[in-house]
Each structure stands twice: as structure tokens, then as C-alpha cells.
Tab-separated table of C-alpha atoms and ligand atoms in Angstrom:
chain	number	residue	atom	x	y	z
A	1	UNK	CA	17.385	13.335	37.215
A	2	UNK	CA	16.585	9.964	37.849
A	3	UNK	CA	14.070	9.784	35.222
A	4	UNK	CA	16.177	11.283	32.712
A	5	UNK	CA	19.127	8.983	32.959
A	6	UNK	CA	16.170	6.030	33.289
A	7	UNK	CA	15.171	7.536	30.020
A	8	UNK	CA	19.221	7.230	28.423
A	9	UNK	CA	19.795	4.091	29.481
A	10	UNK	CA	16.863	3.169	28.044
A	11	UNK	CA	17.428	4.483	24.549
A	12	UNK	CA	20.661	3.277	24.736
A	13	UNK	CA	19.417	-0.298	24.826
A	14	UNK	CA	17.341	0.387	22.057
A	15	UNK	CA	19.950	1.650	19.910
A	16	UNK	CA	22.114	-1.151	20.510
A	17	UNK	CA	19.387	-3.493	19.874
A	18	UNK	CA	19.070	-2.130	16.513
A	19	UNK	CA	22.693	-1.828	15.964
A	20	UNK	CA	23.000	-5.489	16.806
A	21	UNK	CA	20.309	-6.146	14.786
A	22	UNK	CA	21.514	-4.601	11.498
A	23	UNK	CA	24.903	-5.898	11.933
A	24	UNK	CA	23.569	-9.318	11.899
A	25	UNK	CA	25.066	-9.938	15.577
A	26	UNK	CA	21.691	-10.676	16.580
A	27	UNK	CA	19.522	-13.742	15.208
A	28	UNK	CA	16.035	-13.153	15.068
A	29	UNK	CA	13.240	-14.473	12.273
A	30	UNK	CA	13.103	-11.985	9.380
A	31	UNK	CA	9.586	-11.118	10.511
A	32	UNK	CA	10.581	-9.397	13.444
A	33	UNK	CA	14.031	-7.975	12.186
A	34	UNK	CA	13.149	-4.240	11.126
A	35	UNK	CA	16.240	-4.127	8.555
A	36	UNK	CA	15.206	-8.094	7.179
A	37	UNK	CA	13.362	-7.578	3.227
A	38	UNK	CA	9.566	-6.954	3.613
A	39	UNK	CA	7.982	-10.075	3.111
A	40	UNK	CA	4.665	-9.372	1.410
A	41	UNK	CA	3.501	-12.893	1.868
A	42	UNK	CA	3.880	-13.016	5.790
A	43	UNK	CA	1.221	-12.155	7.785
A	44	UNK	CA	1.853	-7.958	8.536
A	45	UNK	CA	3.004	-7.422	12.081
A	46	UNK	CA	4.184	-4.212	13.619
A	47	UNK	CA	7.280	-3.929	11.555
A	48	UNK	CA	5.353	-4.005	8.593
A	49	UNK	CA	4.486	-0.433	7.865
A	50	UNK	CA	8.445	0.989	8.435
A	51	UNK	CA	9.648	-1.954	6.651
A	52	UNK	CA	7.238	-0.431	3.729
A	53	UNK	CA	8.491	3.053	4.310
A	54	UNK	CA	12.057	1.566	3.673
A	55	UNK	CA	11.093	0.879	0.649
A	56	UNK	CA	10.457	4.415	-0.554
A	57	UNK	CA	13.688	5.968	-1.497
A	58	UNK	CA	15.757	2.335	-2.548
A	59	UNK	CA	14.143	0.821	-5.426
A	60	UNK	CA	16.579	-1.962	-5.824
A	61	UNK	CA	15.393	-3.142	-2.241
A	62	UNK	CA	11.812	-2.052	-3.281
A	63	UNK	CA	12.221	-4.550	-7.157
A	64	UNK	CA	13.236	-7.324	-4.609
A	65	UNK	CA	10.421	-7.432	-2.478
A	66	UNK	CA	7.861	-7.164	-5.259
A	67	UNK	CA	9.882	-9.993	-6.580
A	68	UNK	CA	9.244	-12.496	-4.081
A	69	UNK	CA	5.371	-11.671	-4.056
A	70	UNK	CA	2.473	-12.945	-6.862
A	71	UNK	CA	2.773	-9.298	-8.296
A	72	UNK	CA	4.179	-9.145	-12.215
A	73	UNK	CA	6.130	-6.152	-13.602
A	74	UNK	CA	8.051	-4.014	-15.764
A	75	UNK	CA	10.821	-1.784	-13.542
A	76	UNK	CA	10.512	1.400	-15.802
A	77	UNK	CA	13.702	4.017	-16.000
A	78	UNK	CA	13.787	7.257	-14.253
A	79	UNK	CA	12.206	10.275	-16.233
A	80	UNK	CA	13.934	13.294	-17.038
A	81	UNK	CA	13.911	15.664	-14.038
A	82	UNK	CA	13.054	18.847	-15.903
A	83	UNK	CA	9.723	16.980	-17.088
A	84	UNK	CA	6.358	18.278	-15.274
A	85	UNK	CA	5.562	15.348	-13.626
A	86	UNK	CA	8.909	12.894	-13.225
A	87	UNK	CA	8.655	9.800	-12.086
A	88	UNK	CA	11.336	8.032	-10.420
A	89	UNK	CA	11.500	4.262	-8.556
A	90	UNK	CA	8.040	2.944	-10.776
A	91	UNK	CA	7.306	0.632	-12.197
A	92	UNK	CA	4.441	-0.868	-14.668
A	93	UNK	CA	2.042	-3.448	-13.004
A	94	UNK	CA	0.804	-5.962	-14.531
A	95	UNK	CA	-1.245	-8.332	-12.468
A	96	UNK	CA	-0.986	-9.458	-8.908
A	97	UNK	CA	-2.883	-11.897	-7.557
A	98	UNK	CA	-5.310	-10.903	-9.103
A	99	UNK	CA	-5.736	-9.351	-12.854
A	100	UNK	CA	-6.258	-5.768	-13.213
A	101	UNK	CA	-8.528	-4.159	-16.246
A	102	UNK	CA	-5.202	-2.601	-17.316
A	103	UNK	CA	-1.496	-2.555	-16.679
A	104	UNK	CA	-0.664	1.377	-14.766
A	105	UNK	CA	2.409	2.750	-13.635
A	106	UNK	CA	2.911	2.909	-9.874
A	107	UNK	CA	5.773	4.131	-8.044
A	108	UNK	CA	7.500	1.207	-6.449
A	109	UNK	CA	5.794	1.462	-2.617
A	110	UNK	CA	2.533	1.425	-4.096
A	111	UNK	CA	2.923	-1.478	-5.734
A	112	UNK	CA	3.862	-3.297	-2.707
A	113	UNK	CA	1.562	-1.724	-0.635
A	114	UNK	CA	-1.319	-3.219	-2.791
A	115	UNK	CA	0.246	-6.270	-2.624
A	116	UNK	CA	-0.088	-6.581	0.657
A	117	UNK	CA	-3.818	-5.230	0.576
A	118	UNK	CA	-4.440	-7.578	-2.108
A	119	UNK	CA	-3.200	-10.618	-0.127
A	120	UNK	CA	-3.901	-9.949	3.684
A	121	UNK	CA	-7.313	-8.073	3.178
A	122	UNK	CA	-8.767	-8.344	-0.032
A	123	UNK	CA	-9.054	-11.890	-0.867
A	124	UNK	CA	-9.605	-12.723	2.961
A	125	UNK	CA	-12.593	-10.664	3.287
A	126	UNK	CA	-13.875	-12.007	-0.093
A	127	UNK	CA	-13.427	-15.671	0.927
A	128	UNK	CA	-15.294	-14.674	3.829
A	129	UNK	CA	-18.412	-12.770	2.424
A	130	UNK	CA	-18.603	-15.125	-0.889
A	131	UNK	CA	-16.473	-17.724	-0.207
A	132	UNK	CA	-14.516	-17.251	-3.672
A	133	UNK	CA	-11.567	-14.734	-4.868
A	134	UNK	CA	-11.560	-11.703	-6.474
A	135	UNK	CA	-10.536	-12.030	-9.812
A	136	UNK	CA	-9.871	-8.710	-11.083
A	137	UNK	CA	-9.347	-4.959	-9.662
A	138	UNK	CA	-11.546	-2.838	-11.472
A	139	UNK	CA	-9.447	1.133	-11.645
A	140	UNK	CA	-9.828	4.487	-13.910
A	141	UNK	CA	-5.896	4.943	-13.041
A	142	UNK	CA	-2.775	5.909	-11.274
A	143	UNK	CA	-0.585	8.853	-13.186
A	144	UNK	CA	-1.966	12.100	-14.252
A	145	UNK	CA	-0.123	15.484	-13.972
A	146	UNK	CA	-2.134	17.089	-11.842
A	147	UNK	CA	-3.035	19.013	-8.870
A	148	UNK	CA	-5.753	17.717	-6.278
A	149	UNK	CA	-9.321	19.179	-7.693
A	150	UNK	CA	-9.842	22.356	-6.127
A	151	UNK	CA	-6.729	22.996	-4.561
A	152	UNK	CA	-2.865	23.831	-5.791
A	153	UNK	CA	-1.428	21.038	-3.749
A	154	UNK	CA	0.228	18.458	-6.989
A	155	UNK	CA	-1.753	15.073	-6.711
A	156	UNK	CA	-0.264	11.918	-5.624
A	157	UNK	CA	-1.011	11.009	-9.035
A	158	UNK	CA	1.159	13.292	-10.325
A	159	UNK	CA	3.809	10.636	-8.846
A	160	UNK	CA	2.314	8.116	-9.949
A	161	UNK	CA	2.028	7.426	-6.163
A	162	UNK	CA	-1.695	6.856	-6.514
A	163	UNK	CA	-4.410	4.517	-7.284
A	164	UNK	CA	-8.179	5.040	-7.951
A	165	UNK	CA	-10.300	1.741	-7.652
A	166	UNK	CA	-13.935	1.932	-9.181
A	167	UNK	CA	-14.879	-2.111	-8.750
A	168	UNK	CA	-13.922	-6.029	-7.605
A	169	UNK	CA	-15.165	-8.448	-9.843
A	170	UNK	CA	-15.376	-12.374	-8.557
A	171	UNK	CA	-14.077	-15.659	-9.791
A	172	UNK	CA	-17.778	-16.261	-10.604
A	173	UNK	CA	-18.129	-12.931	-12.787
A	174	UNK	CA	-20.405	-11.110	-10.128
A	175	UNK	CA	-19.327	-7.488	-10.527
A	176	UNK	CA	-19.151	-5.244	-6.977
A	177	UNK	CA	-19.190	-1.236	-7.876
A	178	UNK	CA	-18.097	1.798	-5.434
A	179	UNK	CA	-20.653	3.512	-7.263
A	180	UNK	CA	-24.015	1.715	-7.452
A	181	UNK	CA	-23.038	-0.646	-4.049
A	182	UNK	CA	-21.882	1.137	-1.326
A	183	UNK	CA	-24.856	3.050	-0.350
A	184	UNK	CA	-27.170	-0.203	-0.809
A	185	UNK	CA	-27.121	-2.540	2.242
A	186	UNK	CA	-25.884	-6.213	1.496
A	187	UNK	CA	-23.327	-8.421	1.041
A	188	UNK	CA	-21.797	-6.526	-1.664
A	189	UNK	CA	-21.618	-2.995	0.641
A	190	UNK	CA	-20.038	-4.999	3.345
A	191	UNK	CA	-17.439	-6.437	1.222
A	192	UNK	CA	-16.704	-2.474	0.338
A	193	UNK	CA	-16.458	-1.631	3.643
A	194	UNK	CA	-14.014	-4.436	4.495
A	195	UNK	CA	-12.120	-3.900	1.483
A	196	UNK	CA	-11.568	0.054	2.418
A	197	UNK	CA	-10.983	-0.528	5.927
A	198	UNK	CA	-8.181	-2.854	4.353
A	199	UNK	CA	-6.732	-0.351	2.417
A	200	UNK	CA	-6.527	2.023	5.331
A	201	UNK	CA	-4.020	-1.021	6.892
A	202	UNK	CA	-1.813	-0.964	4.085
A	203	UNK	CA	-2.128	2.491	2.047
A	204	UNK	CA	-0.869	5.665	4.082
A	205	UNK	CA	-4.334	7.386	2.626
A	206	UNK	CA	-7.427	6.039	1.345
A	207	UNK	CA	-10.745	7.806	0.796
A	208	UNK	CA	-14.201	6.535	-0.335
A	209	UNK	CA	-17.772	8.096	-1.161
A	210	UNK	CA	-17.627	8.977	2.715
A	211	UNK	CA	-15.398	11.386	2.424
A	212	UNK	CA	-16.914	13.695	-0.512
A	213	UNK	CA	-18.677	13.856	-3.568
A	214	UNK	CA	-15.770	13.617	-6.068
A	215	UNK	CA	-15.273	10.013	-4.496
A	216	UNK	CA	-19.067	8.823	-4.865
A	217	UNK	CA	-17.554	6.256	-7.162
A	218	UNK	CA	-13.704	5.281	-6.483
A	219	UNK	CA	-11.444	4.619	-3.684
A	220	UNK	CA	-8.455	6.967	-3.775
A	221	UNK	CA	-5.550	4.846	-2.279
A	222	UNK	CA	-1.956	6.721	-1.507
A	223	UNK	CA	1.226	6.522	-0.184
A	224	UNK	CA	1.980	10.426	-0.339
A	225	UNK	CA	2.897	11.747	3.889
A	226	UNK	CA	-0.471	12.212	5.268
A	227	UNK	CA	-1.995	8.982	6.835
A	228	UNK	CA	-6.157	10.016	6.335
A	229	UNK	CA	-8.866	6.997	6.288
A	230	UNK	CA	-12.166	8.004	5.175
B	1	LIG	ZN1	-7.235	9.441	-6.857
């Protein structure tokens, strides 16, 4: 019994906490307020993964968070619901911090979600190995109508809710493949490694040539319901 009302009392407390919280009648930095905007350019803390989930179903909250980060785009309209594959909060990206070998649609969480990948693990772990930035995000893609390959389960990409990266390439023009590095030891297989277990931070899936064959050359990155890192 004791427990238990141990237990209420302390939910309680944590529901007024957040009450207080979202009614503004508590000051705290943005960083640690769960209802503050994501802030893709501070350093991810605990918050940062449901302040990302907030994102998912409010695209005008979503559009203003991209905004304040290095990421350029087009908001694109709702498709028509009766459509095989409709697509609803995306948008068309055009370059983040770094350039991309062309534009793709991604649904709005994505797109933040690789901005934060881009800016707390990407470029950090490429400054580190090389001392130098990545300067472009090599990819083969984000929409298709389809269902995952063997399986009848629709895609994340049929969302648009998915990315497939094949390759980095530096500032100095040295090129880093999925495909011909990640099995060969080096600098270049390390900076894979980093750069997936990255993506595992800030995607809610992401699989590589570890997990099976039809990955040999991409990482899959999604923000569909399962979290999976492999
Ligand atoms: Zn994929």
C-alpha cells in the first residue's frame, strides 16, 4: 500500500512538472524543456529523441525546426489519399550541411533526423578520422512504392520515410563507398562504422552490409516504429 501511494505521489509530481512546464509556469533552458522546438544545432540530450517524435504528426512545428538548421527545402503539399503511396508532412531536400548527389523527398522527421546525424555524428567523426568535412552524401533514394523485398510489409520508402546511403565523399574529393570499404580494414571502414553507429543515434532504424546481403552496398536509414541497429 505504501508503495503504491509512493508510486502516485510520485507520478503526480511528474505530471505537474510537465504541466508546469508546458504552461510556461516553469523557466527552464529550451534544451531541457520537452515541449521547447527541437533544436537541431544543440548538442542532443535525452529529450532529443521525443522532441523528434513530436515532430511526426505536426508539420508546421516539424517546417520550423528544419528552419532554424543548415538544411534547405521545398515543403511539398499533401498527396491525394486514394493514391498508392500518399505522402503527407514531406518535403523536398535540397542540401544540408552538406550537398547531396540529388534533391529526394523525405517526410518531414527524416529530414530532421539527418540533420541531426549530419551535424552531431557525421562531420564529427570525419573531422576526427581525416580532419576535413564531408562534402556530399552519396544515396540511390528515398520514395518508391513498395513493399520490403521478400516480404508484404509496405516499405518505409513507400512513405517516403526512408533513406538509402551508398557513399561520403570529402572536401578533398576522396570518395568512401559502403560497397567496396566496409569490409576492407582502414581509415575509410572506420569512418563507416562511426558514421552507422551515428545513424543508429538519430534514425529509429538503420541497417548496413551486417545485416544481409541486399545491404552489401547501402545504409537503410528509417524513422518507421521499429528501433533495429544493424
Ligand atoms: Zn532502404
Amino acid at each position: 500500500m505504501t508503495i503504491f501511494r509512493g508510486f502516485l505521489i510520485f507520478c503526480l509530481v511528474l505530471i505537474g512538472i510537465q504541466l508546469a512546464l508546458w504552461r510556461g509556469w516553469l523557466d527552464v533552458p529550451p534544451r531541457w524543456n520537452p515541449w521547447a522546438l527541437l533544436d537541431i544545432r544543440e548538442t542532443p540530450n535525452l529529450l532529443t529523441g521525443f522532441k523528434l517524435w513530436r515532430l511526426q504528426d505536426d508539420p508546421l512545428l516539424c517546417q520550423q525546426a528544419l528552419s532554424r538548421s543548415s538544411l534547405r527545402f521545398t515543403a511539398l503539399a499533401d498527396s491525394r489519399s486514394d493514391v498508392a503511396c500518399p505522402l503527407n508532412n514531406t518535403l523536398r531536400v535540397h542540401r544540408a550541411g552538406v550537398a547531396f548527389s540529388s534533391s529526394f523527398i523525405a517526410s518531414c522527421p527524416l529530414a530532421a533526423a539527418f540533420a541531426l546525424f549530419e551535424r552531431h555524428d557525421l562531420q564529427p567523426a570525419a573531422q576526427a578520422l581525416f580532419g576535413q568535412r564531408v562534402a556530399r552524401v552519396e544515396h540511390v533514394g528515398s520514395f518508391a512504392c513498395r513493399t520490403i523485398a521478400g516480404s508484404q510489409r509496405r516499405s518505409q520508402h513507400a512513405a517516403a520515410n526512408a533513406l538509402d546511403i551508398i557513399g561520403f565523399r570529402l572536401a578533398d574529393g576522396r570518395r568512401i563507398s559502403v560497397l567496396q570499404d566496409w569490409s576492407k580494414p582502414g581509415k575509410n571502414a572506420e569512418f563507416l562504422r562511426q558514421a552507422q553507429q551515428g545513424a543508429c543515434r538519430r534514425f529509429n532504424t538503420t541497417l548496413g552490409p551486417a545485416y544481409n546481403a541486399a545491404h552489401r552496398d547501402h545504409f537503410h536509414v528509417d524513422m518507421g516504429r521499429w528501433r533495429m541497429c544493424r
